[in-house]
Amino acid sequence: MLLIRSTLFALFLLIFTPIWSVLCMLAFPFLSPENRYSFIGIWNKVVIYVLQHLCGIHYEIRGMENMEAALNERVVILSKHQSAYETIAYIALLPKQLCFVFKRELLWIPFFGWALALLKMIQINRASKQTAALSVASQGRKRLSEGKWIMLFPEGTRTPIGSNKPYRKGGARLASATGALVIPIAHNAGRFWPKNSFLKKPGTVIFSIGPIIRSDGKSAEALQQEVEGWIESEMRIIDPSAYQ
């Protein structure tokens, strides 16, 4: 049954994604950047809905009040990264327009990447750390000034459950340089949609949104350590069996 449901979901994505991408490319020339984000976000909401009803993957959000308290502030979100699920869910579930930092190779994915290219996100060349850091700093400042929240995954790539890959400082460096607030997020999505796994396992993804962390007067190193400490401690609360 798990294989059948996962196969049906893969077929759904194979059919729905090209259709929605073409619709985006047709509609985007007539839409503002903000409306483009809302329009493409319908895809995310539909995918989350299908995952719930077809694959049995539900979600629970804890700490949303921390984000609601910062809606009018400049914010850098630093999140655990285990799965493709959270990258889809954040656009569908979080209350502010997000600007993701992502590797430019995603733009080469047919249909999905083409639609992504029409949004004001921050694309980086991960082969050059110096160029990537400069891109995050310059584009991040601009997007924050436009009222968007910056979303980064400080581990840099999806990691297996129970792992603790060293966090990169790019997001903390941006927050420290701009005085933006930092909101950390821990989650256990990798338990239900593991990295590079075809099978989607039923269960409830817990998103735990941490308290606001102020960057004023803190170095990037100190800020990164504070964020990593909170996320990794919270992971052991929401997914304790992964760390036994």
Short mmCIF file of C-alpha atoms in Angstrom, two decimals, residues 38-222:
data_model
loop_
_atom_site.label_atom_id
_atom_site.label_comp_id
_atom_site.label_asym_id
_atom_site.label_seq_id
_atom_site.Cartn_x
_atom_site.Cartn_y
_atom_site.Cartn_z
CA SER A 38 0.74 33.81 -4.20
CA PHE A 39 -0.06 32.25 -7.55
CA ILE A 40 2.79 29.75 -7.49
CA GLY A 41 2.00 29.06 -3.82
CA ILE A 42 -1.24 27.41 -4.90
CA TRP A 43 0.92 24.54 -6.19
CA ASN A 44 2.46 24.16 -2.73
CA LYS A 45 -0.92 24.13 -1.02
CA VAL A 46 -2.30 21.53 -3.43
CA VAL A 47 0.75 19.30 -2.97
CA ILE A 48 0.48 19.49 0.83
CA TYR A 49 -3.23 18.63 0.56
CA VAL A 50 -2.54 15.63 -1.69
CA LEU A 51 0.21 14.41 0.65
CA GLN A 52 -2.27 14.54 3.52
CA HIS A 53 -5.08 12.66 1.81
CA LEU A 54 -3.08 10.30 -0.39
CA CYS A 55 0.09 9.56 1.59
CA GLY A 56 -1.17 10.30 5.10
CA ILE A 57 1.46 12.96 5.83
CA HIS A 58 -0.11 15.56 8.14
CA TYR A 59 1.49 18.49 9.90
CA GLU A 60 1.43 20.26 13.26
CA ILE A 61 2.81 23.77 13.81
CA ARG A 62 4.05 24.83 17.23
CA GLY A 63 5.08 28.38 18.08
CA MET A 64 3.35 30.25 15.25
CA GLU A 65 2.85 33.11 17.70
CA ASN A 66 6.59 33.79 17.44
CA MET A 67 6.20 34.58 13.75
CA GLU A 68 3.01 36.55 14.22
CA ALA A 69 4.86 38.81 16.67
CA ALA A 70 7.43 39.66 13.97
CA LEU A 71 5.21 40.20 10.91
CA ASN A 72 6.35 43.83 10.51
CA GLU A 73 10.02 43.13 11.21
CA ARG A 74 12.98 42.13 9.08
CA VAL A 75 13.46 38.41 9.64
CA VAL A 76 15.92 35.72 8.67
CA ILE A 77 14.52 32.21 9.14
CA LEU A 78 17.04 29.43 9.76
CA SER A 79 15.59 25.94 9.47
CA LYS A 80 16.58 22.33 9.88
CA HIS A 81 16.77 20.63 6.47
CA GLN A 82 15.84 16.95 6.17
CA SER A 83 13.39 16.63 3.32
CA ALA A 84 11.74 18.11 0.26
CA TYR A 85 8.59 18.41 2.38
CA GLU A 86 9.59 21.51 4.33
CA THR A 87 10.65 23.40 1.21
CA ILE A 88 7.14 22.86 -0.15
CA ALA A 89 5.32 23.40 3.14
CA TYR A 90 6.92 26.70 4.15
CA ILE A 91 5.47 28.60 1.18
CA ALA A 92 2.08 27.05 1.86
CA LEU A 93 2.00 27.49 5.64
CA LEU A 94 4.04 30.48 6.79
CA PRO A 95 2.39 33.91 7.09
CA LYS A 96 4.91 36.04 5.17
CA GLN A 97 6.37 36.07 1.68
CA LEU A 98 9.62 34.12 1.76
CA CYS A 99 12.78 34.56 -0.24
CA PHE A 100 14.65 31.26 -0.40
CA VAL A 101 18.38 30.92 -0.84
CA PHE A 102 18.87 27.97 -3.21
CA LYS A 103 21.49 26.41 -5.47
CA ARG A 104 21.20 27.63 -9.04
CA GLU A 105 21.07 24.05 -10.36
CA LEU A 106 17.39 23.96 -9.34
CA LEU A 107 16.67 26.36 -12.20
CA TRP A 108 17.65 23.63 -14.65
CA ILE A 109 14.80 21.32 -13.57
CA PRO A 110 12.19 21.33 -16.37
CA PHE A 111 8.98 23.22 -15.57
CA PHE A 112 9.65 23.53 -11.81
CA GLY A 113 12.91 25.42 -12.30
CA TRP A 114 11.48 27.55 -15.08
CA ALA A 115 8.68 28.78 -12.82
CA LEU A 116 11.12 29.28 -9.95
CA ALA A 117 13.25 31.51 -12.15
CA LEU A 118 10.36 33.97 -12.43
CA LEU A 119 10.33 34.61 -8.67
CA LYS A 120 12.62 36.98 -6.79
CA MET A 121 14.66 34.39 -4.91
CA ILE A 122 18.39 34.27 -4.12
CA GLN A 123 20.24 31.80 -6.30
CA ILE A 124 23.82 30.90 -5.47
CA ASN A 125 26.71 29.02 -7.02
CA ARG A 126 27.68 26.53 -4.33
CA ALA A 127 30.89 25.69 -6.20
CA SER A 128 32.27 29.08 -5.15
CA LYS A 129 31.84 29.80 -1.44
CA GLN A 130 33.03 33.39 -1.79
CA THR A 131 30.63 34.17 -4.65
CA ALA A 132 27.78 32.47 -2.78
CA ALA A 133 28.45 34.51 0.37
CA LEU A 134 28.47 37.76 -1.61
CA SER A 135 25.19 36.81 -3.33
CA VAL A 136 23.47 36.11 -0.03
CA ALA A 137 24.74 39.37 1.48
CA SER A 138 23.86 41.68 -1.42
CA GLN A 139 20.60 40.10 -2.52
CA GLY A 140 19.55 39.39 1.06
CA ARG A 141 19.81 43.06 2.05
CA LYS A 142 17.68 44.04 -0.93
CA ARG A 143 14.98 41.46 -0.28
CA LEU A 144 14.80 42.38 3.41
CA SER A 145 14.34 46.04 2.43
CA GLU A 146 11.42 44.93 0.23
CA GLY A 147 9.69 43.41 3.26
CA LYS A 148 10.39 39.77 2.48
CA TRP A 149 11.67 37.23 4.94
CA ILE A 150 14.85 35.35 4.04
CA MET A 151 14.74 31.57 4.38
CA LEU A 152 17.99 29.61 4.67
CA PHE A 153 18.94 26.06 5.57
CA PRO A 154 22.24 26.48 7.44
CA GLU A 155 23.16 22.80 7.10
CA GLY A 156 23.45 23.47 3.37
CA THR A 157 21.82 20.23 2.26
CA ARG A 158 19.25 17.71 3.42
CA THR A 159 20.51 15.54 6.26
CA PRO A 160 19.37 12.14 7.62
CA ILE A 161 17.31 12.04 10.80
CA GLY A 162 19.43 12.00 13.94
CA SER A 163 22.35 13.76 12.26
CA ASN A 164 23.92 17.06 13.21
CA LYS A 165 25.88 18.51 10.31
CA PRO A 166 27.86 21.66 11.17
CA TYR A 167 25.85 24.79 10.43
CA ARG A 168 27.09 27.36 7.94
CA LYS A 169 27.27 30.99 8.99
CA GLY A 170 25.76 32.68 5.91
CA GLY A 171 22.32 33.28 7.41
CA ALA A 172 23.69 34.38 10.76
CA ARG A 173 26.14 36.68 8.99
CA LEU A 174 23.31 38.31 7.03
CA ALA A 175 21.20 38.80 10.17
CA SER A 176 24.14 40.19 12.14
CA ALA A 177 25.04 42.65 9.37
CA THR A 178 21.49 43.92 8.88
CA GLY A 179 20.18 43.74 12.45
CA ALA A 180 17.40 41.41 11.31
CA LEU A 181 15.61 39.15 13.76
CA VAL A 182 16.30 35.43 13.53
CA ILE A 183 13.59 32.79 13.87
CA PRO A 184 14.79 29.16 14.08
CA ILE A 185 12.67 26.19 13.01
CA ALA A 186 13.11 22.55 13.97
CA HIS A 187 11.09 19.77 12.33
CA ASN A 188 11.06 16.01 11.75
CA ALA A 189 9.98 15.89 8.08
CA GLY A 190 12.81 13.53 7.21
CA ARG A 191 11.09 10.77 9.15
CA PHE A 192 8.22 10.71 6.67
CA TRP A 193 9.84 11.88 3.42
CA PRO A 194 13.53 10.98 3.74
CA LYS A 195 16.18 12.40 1.44
CA ASN A 196 16.21 10.67 -1.97
CA SER A 197 13.42 8.33 -0.88
CA PHE A 198 10.62 7.39 -3.26
CA LEU A 199 8.42 6.11 -0.43
CA LYS A 200 6.35 8.59 1.57
CA LYS A 201 5.55 7.32 5.07
CA PRO A 202 2.35 8.36 6.91
CA GLY A 203 2.62 10.40 10.08
CA THR A 204 2.62 13.94 11.42
CA VAL A 205 5.41 16.37 10.63
CA ILE A 206 6.00 18.63 13.62
CA PHE A 207 7.22 22.14 12.86
CA SER A 208 8.52 23.83 16.00
CA ILE A 209 9.03 27.58 15.50
CA GLY A 210 11.47 28.93 18.03
CA PRO A 211 11.47 32.21 19.94
CA ILE A 212 12.77 35.34 18.26
CA ILE A 213 16.55 35.67 18.52
CA ARG A 214 17.85 39.22 18.30
CA SER A 215 21.03 39.78 16.33
CA ASP A 216 21.93 43.23 17.70
CA GLY A 217 25.48 43.30 19.02
CA LYS A 218 26.15 39.65 18.23
CA SER A 219 28.80 38.32 15.91
CA ALA A 220 27.82 35.89 13.17
CA GLU A 221 29.63 33.12 15.05
CA ALA A 222 27.78 33.76 18.32
#
